[in-house]
PDB file of C-alpha atoms in Angstrom:
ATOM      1  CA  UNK A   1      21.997   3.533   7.412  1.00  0.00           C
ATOM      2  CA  UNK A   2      25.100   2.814   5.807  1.00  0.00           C
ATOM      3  CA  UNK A   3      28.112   3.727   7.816  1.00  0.00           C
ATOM      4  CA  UNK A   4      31.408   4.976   6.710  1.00  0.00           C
ATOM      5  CA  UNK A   5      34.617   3.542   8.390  1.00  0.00           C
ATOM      6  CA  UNK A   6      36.743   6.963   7.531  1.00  0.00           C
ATOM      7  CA  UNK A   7      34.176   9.058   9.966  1.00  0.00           C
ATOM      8  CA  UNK A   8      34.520   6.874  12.632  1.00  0.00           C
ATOM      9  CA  UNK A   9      38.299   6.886  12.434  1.00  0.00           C
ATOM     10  CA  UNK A  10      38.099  10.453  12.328  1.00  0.00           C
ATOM     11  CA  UNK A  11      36.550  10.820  15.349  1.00  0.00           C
ATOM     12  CA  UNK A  12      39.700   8.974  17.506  1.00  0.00           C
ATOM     13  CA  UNK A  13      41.322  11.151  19.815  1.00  0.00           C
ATOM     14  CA  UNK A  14      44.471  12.613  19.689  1.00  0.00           C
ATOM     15  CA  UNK A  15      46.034  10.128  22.168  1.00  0.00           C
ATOM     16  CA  UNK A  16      44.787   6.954  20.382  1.00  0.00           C
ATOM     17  CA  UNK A  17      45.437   8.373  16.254  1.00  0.00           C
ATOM     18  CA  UNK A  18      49.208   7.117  16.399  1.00  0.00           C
ATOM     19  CA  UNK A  19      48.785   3.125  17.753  1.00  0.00           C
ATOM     20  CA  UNK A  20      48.452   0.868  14.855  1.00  0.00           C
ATOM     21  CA  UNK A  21      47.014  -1.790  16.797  1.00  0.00           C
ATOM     22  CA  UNK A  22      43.981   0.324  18.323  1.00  0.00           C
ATOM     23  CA  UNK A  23      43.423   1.803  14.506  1.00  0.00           C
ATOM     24  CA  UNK A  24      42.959  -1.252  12.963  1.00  0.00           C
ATOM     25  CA  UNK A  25      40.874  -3.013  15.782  1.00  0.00           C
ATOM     26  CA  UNK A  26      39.076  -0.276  15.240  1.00  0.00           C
ATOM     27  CA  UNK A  27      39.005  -0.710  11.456  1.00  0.00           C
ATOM     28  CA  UNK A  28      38.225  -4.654  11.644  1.00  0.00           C
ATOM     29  CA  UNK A  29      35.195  -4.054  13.875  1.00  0.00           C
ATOM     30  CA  UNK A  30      33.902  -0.801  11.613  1.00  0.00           C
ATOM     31  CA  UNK A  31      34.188  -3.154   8.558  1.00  0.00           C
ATOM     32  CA  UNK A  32      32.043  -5.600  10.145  1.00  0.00           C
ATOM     33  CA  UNK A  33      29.953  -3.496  11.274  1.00  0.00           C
ATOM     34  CA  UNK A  34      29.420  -2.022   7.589  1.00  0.00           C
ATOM     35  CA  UNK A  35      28.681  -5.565   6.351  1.00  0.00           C
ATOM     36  CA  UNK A  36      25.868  -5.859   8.468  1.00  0.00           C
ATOM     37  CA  UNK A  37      24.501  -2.881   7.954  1.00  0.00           C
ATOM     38  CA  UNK A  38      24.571  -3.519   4.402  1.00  0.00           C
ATOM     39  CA  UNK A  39      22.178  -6.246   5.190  1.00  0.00           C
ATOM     40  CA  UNK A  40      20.196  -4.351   7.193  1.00  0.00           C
ATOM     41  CA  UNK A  41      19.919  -1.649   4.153  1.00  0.00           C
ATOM     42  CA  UNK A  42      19.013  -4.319   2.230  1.00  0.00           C
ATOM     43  CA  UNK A  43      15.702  -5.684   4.102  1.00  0.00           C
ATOM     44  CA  UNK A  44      14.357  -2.385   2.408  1.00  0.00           C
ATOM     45  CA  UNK A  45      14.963  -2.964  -0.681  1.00  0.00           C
ATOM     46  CA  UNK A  46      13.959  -6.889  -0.562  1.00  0.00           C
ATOM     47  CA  UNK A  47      10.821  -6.090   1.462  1.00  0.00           C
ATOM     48  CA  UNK A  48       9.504  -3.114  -0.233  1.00  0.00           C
ATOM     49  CA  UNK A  49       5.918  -3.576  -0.616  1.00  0.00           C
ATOM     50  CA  UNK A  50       5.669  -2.187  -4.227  1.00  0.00           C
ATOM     51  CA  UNK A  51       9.114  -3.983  -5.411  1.00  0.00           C
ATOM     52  CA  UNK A  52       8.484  -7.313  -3.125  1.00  0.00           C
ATOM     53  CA  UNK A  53       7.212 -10.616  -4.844  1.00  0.00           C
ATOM     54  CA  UNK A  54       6.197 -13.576  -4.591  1.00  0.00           C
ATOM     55  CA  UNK A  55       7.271 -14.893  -1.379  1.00  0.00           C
ATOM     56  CA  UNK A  56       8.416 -11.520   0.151  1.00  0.00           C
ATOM     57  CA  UNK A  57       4.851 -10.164  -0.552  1.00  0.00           C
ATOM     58  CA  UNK A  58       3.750 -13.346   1.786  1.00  0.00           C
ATOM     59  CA  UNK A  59       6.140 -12.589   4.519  1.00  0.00           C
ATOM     60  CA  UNK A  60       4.695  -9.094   4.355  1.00  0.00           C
ATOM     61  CA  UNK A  61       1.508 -10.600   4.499  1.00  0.00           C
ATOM     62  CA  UNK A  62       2.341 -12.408   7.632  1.00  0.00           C
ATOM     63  CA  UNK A  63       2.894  -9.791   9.344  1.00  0.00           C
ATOM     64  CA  UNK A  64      -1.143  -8.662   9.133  1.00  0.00           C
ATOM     65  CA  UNK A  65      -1.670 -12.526   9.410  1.00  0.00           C
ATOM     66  CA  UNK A  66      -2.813 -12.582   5.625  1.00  0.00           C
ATOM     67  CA  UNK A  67      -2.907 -15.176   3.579  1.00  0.00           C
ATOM     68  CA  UNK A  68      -3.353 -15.179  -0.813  1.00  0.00           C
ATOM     69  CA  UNK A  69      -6.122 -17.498  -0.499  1.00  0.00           C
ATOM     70  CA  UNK A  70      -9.157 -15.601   0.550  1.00  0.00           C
ATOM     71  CA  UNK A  71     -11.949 -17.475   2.473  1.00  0.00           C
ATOM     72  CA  UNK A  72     -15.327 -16.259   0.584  1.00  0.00           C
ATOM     73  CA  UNK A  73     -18.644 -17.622  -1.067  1.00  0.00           C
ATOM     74  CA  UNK A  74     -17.991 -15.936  -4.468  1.00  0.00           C
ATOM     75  CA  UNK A  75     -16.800 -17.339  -6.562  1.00  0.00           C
ATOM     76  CA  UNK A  76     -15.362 -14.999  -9.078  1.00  0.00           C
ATOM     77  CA  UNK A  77     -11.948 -14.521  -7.117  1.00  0.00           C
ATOM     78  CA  UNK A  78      -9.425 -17.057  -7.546  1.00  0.00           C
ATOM     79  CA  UNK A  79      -8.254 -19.389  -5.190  1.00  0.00           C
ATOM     80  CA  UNK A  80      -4.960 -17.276  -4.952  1.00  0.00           C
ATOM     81  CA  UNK A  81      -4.362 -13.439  -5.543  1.00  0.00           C
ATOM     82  CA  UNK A  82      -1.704 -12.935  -7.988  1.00  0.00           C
ATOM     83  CA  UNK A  83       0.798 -10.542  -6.924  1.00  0.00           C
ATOM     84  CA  UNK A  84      -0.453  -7.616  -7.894  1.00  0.00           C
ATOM     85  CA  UNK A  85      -3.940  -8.253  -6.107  1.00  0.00           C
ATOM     86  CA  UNK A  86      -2.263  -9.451  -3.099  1.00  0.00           C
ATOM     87  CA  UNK A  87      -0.003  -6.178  -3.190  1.00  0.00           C
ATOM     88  CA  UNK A  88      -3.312  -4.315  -2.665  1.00  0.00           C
ATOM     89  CA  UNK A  89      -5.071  -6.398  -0.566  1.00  0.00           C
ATOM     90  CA  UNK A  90      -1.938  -6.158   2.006  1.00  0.00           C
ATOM     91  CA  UNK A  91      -1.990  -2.305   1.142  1.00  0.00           C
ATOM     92  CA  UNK A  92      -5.303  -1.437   2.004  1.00  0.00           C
ATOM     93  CA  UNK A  93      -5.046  -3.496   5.223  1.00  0.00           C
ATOM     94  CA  UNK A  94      -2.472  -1.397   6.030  1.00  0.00           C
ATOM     95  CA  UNK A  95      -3.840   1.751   5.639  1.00  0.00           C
ATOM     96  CA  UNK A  96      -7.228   0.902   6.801  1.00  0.00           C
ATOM     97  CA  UNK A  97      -5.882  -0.612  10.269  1.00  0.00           C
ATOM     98  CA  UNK A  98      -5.103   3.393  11.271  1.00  0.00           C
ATOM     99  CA  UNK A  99      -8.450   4.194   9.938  1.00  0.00           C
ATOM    100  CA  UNK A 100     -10.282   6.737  12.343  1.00  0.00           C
ATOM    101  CA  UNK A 101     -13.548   5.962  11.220  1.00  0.00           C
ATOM    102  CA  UNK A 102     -14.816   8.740   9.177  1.00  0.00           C
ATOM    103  CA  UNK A 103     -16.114   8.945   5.841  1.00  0.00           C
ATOM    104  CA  UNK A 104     -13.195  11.841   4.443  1.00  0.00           C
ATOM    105  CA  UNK A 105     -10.507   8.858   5.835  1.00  0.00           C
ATOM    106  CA  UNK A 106     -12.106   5.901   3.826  1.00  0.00           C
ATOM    107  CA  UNK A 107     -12.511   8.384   0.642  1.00  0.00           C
ATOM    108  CA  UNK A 108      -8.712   9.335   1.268  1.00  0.00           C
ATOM    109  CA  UNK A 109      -7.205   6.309   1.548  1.00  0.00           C
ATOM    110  CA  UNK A 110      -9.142   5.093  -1.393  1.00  0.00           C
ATOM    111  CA  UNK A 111      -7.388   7.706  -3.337  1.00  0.00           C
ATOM    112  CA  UNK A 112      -3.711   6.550  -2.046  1.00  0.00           C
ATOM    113  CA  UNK A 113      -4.540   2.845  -3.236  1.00  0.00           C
ATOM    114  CA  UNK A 114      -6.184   4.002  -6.427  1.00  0.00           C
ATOM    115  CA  UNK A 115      -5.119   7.073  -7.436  1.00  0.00           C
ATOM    116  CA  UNK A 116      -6.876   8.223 -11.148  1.00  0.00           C
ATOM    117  CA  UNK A 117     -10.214   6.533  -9.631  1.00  0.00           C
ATOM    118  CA  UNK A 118     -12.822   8.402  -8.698  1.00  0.00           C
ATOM    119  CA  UNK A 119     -14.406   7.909  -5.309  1.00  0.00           C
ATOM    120  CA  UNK A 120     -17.735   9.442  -4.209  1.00  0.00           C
ATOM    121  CA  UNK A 121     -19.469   8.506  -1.342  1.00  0.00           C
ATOM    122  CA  UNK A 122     -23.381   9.278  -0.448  1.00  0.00           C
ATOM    123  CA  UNK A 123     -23.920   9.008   2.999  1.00  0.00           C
ATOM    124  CA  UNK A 124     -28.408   8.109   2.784  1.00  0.00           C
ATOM    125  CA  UNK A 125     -28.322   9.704   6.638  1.00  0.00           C
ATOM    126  CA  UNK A 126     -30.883   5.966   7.570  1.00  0.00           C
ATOM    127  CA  UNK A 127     -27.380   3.483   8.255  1.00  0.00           C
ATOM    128  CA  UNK A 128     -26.760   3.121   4.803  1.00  0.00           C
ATOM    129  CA  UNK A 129     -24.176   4.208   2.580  1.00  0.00           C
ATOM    130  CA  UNK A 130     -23.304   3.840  -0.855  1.00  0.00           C
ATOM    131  CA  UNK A 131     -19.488   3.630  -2.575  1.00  0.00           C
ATOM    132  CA  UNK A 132     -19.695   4.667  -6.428  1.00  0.00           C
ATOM    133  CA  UNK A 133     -16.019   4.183  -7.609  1.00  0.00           C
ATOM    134  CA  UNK A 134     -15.958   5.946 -11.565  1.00  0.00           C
ATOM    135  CA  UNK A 135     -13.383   4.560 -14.068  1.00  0.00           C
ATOM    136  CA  UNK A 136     -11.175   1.939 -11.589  1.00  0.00           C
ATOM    137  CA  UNK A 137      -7.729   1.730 -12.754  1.00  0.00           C
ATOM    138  CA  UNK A 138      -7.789  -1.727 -10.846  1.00  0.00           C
ATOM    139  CA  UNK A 139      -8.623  -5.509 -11.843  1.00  0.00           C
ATOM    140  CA  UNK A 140     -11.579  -7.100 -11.758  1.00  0.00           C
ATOM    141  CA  UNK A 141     -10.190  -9.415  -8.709  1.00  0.00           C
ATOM    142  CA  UNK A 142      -9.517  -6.391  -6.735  1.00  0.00           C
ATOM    143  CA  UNK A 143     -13.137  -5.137  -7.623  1.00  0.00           C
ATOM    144  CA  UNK A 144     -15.092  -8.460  -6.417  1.00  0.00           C
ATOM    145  CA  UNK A 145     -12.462  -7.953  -3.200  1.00  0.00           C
ATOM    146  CA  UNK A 146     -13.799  -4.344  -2.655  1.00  0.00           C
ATOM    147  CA  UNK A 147     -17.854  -5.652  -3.478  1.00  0.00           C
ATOM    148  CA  UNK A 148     -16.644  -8.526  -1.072  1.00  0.00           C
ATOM    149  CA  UNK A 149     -15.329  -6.228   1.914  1.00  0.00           C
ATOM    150  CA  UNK A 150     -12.001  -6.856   1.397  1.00  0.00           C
ATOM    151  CA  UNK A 151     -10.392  -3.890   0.735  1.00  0.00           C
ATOM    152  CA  UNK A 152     -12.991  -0.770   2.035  1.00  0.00           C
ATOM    153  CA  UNK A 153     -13.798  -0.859   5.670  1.00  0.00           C
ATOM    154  CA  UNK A 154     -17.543  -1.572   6.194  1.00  0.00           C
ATOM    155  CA  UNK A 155     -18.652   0.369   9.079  1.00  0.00           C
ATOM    156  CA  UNK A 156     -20.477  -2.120  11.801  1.00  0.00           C
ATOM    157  CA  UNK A 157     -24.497  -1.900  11.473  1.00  0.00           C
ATOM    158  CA  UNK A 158     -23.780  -0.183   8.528  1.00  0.00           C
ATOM    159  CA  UNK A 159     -25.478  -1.536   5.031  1.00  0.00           C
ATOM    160  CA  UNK A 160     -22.994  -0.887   2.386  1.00  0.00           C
ATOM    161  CA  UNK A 161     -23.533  -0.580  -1.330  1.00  0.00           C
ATOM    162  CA  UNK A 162     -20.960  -0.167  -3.983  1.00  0.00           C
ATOM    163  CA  UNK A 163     -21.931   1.186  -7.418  1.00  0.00           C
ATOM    164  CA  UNK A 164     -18.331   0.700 -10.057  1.00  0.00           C
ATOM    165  CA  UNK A 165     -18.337   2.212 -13.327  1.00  0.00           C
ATOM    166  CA  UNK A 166     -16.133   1.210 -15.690  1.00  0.00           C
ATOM    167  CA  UNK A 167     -15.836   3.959 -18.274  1.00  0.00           C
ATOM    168  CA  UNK A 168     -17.171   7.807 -17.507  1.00  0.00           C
ATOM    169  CA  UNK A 169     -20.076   9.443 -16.495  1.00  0.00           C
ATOM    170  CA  UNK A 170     -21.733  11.661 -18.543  1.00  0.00           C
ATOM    171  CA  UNK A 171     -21.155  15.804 -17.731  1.00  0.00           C
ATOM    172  CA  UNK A 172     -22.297  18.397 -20.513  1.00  0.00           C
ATOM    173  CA  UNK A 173     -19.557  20.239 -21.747  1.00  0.00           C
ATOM    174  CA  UNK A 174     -17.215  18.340 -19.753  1.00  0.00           C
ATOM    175  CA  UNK A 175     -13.796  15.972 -20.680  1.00  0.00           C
ATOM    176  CA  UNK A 176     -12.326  14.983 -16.929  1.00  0.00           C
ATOM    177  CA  UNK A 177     -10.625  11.206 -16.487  1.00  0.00           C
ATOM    178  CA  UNK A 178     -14.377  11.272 -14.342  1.00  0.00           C
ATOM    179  CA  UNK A 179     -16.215  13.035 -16.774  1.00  0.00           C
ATOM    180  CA  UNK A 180     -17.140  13.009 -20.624  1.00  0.00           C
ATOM    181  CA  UNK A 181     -19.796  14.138 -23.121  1.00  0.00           C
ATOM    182  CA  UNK A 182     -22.539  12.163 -25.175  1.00  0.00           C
ATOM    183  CA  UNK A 183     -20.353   9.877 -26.746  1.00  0.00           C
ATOM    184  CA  UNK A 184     -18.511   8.652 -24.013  1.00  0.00           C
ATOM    185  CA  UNK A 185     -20.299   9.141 -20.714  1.00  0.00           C
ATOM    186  CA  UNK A 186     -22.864   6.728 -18.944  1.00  0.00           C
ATOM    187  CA  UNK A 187     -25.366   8.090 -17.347  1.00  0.00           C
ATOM    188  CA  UNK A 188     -26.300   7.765 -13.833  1.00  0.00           C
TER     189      UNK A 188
END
C-alpha cells in the first residue's frame, strides 16, 4: 500500500502545477502520508503468522482469545507451547472457525496445516469416527494437542478416535511418503 508522492503530484491540474506553495503543501502532506503507510506496510510483515514470534504470535493469539498455556488433564504437553506449536495451534483455530462441518473440510484443512501427512478418515456410519494421520511431519506436542481436541474439530455427539503412525504403512509393490514395502511399512 505504499504510495508514491510523484503520482500524486502528477495528478495536479493544470491551474495549480505552477504555485510553489500549493506543490509543496502538497508534497509535505504526501510525505507524511508515505511514512505512515510505511507503518501500516509494516504490521504485515511484523504480524505475519508464519514470520511472527514470540510476543507477536501472542498478540495474534489474542485476537482468537488464545493463550500458550493450554488448560488440560494430560500431562504430556507443556505448560507453554513453544512457538512453533503455538503457530499451529493459532493456525488451525483459524481455519477451523470457517469450518462448514463436513468431513472433505476437516480432511482439507488438515492438509493446509500439515501438508506431506497423510489424513484418512473412516466415517463407522453409528456416531463414531476415526482420524488415522500416516507419517506426521509435526511434534509430538502438536500430536497430544490433536489426541487432546485441540487442533481437529470434534463434531458434537460425535465419539472421535485418532489412530497416528509414525513411519509408513505397508503397500505391496508400493514406495509413496504414505506407503512402503516389507522393510519399511507397518501394518494396519
Amino acid at each position: 500500500m505504499s504510495i508514491e508522492v510523484e503520482n500524486y503530484i502528477n495528478l495536479l491540474t493544470s491551474e495549480h502545477i505552477n504555485r510553489k506553495n500549493f506543490i509543496s503543501y502538497n508534497l509535505s502532506f504526501l510525505n507524511k502520508a508515505k511514512s505512515a503507510c510505511s507503518v501500516f506496510d509494516s504490521f504485515y510483515e511484523k504480524f505475519d503468522i508464519d514470520k511472527a514470534e514470540g510476543d507477536q504470535l501472542d498478540k495474534i493469539a489474542s485476537y482468537f482469545n488464545l493463550s500458550r498455556s493450554v488448560s488440560n488433564i494430560d500431562t504430556t504437553i507443556p505448560d507453554k507451547l513453544s512457538d512453533e506449536d503455538f503457530r499451529i495451534y493459532i493456525k488451525s483455530v483459524a481455519i477451523f472457525k470457517n469450518w462448514d462441518g463436513t468431513l472433505g473440510q476437516i480432511k482439507d484443512n488438515f492438509l493446509k496445516l500439515f501438508p506431506g501427512s497423510i489424513f484418512v478418515i473412516n466415517d463407522n456410519q453409528d456416531m463414531s469416527i476415526e482420524y488415522e494421520i500416516i507419517n506426521p511431519t509435526y511434534s509430538d506436542v502438536v500430536g497430544e494437542l490433536i489426541v487432546s481436541g485441540f487442533i481437529i474439530p470434534k463434531p458434537s455427539g460425535v465419539k472421535v478416535t485418532y489412530t497416528q503412525i509414525k513411519g509408513y504403512v505397508f503397500g505391496y509393490d508400493e514406495s509413496t511418503n504414505a506407503i512402503r514395502g516389507y522393510d519399511e511399512g507397518y501394518w494396519l
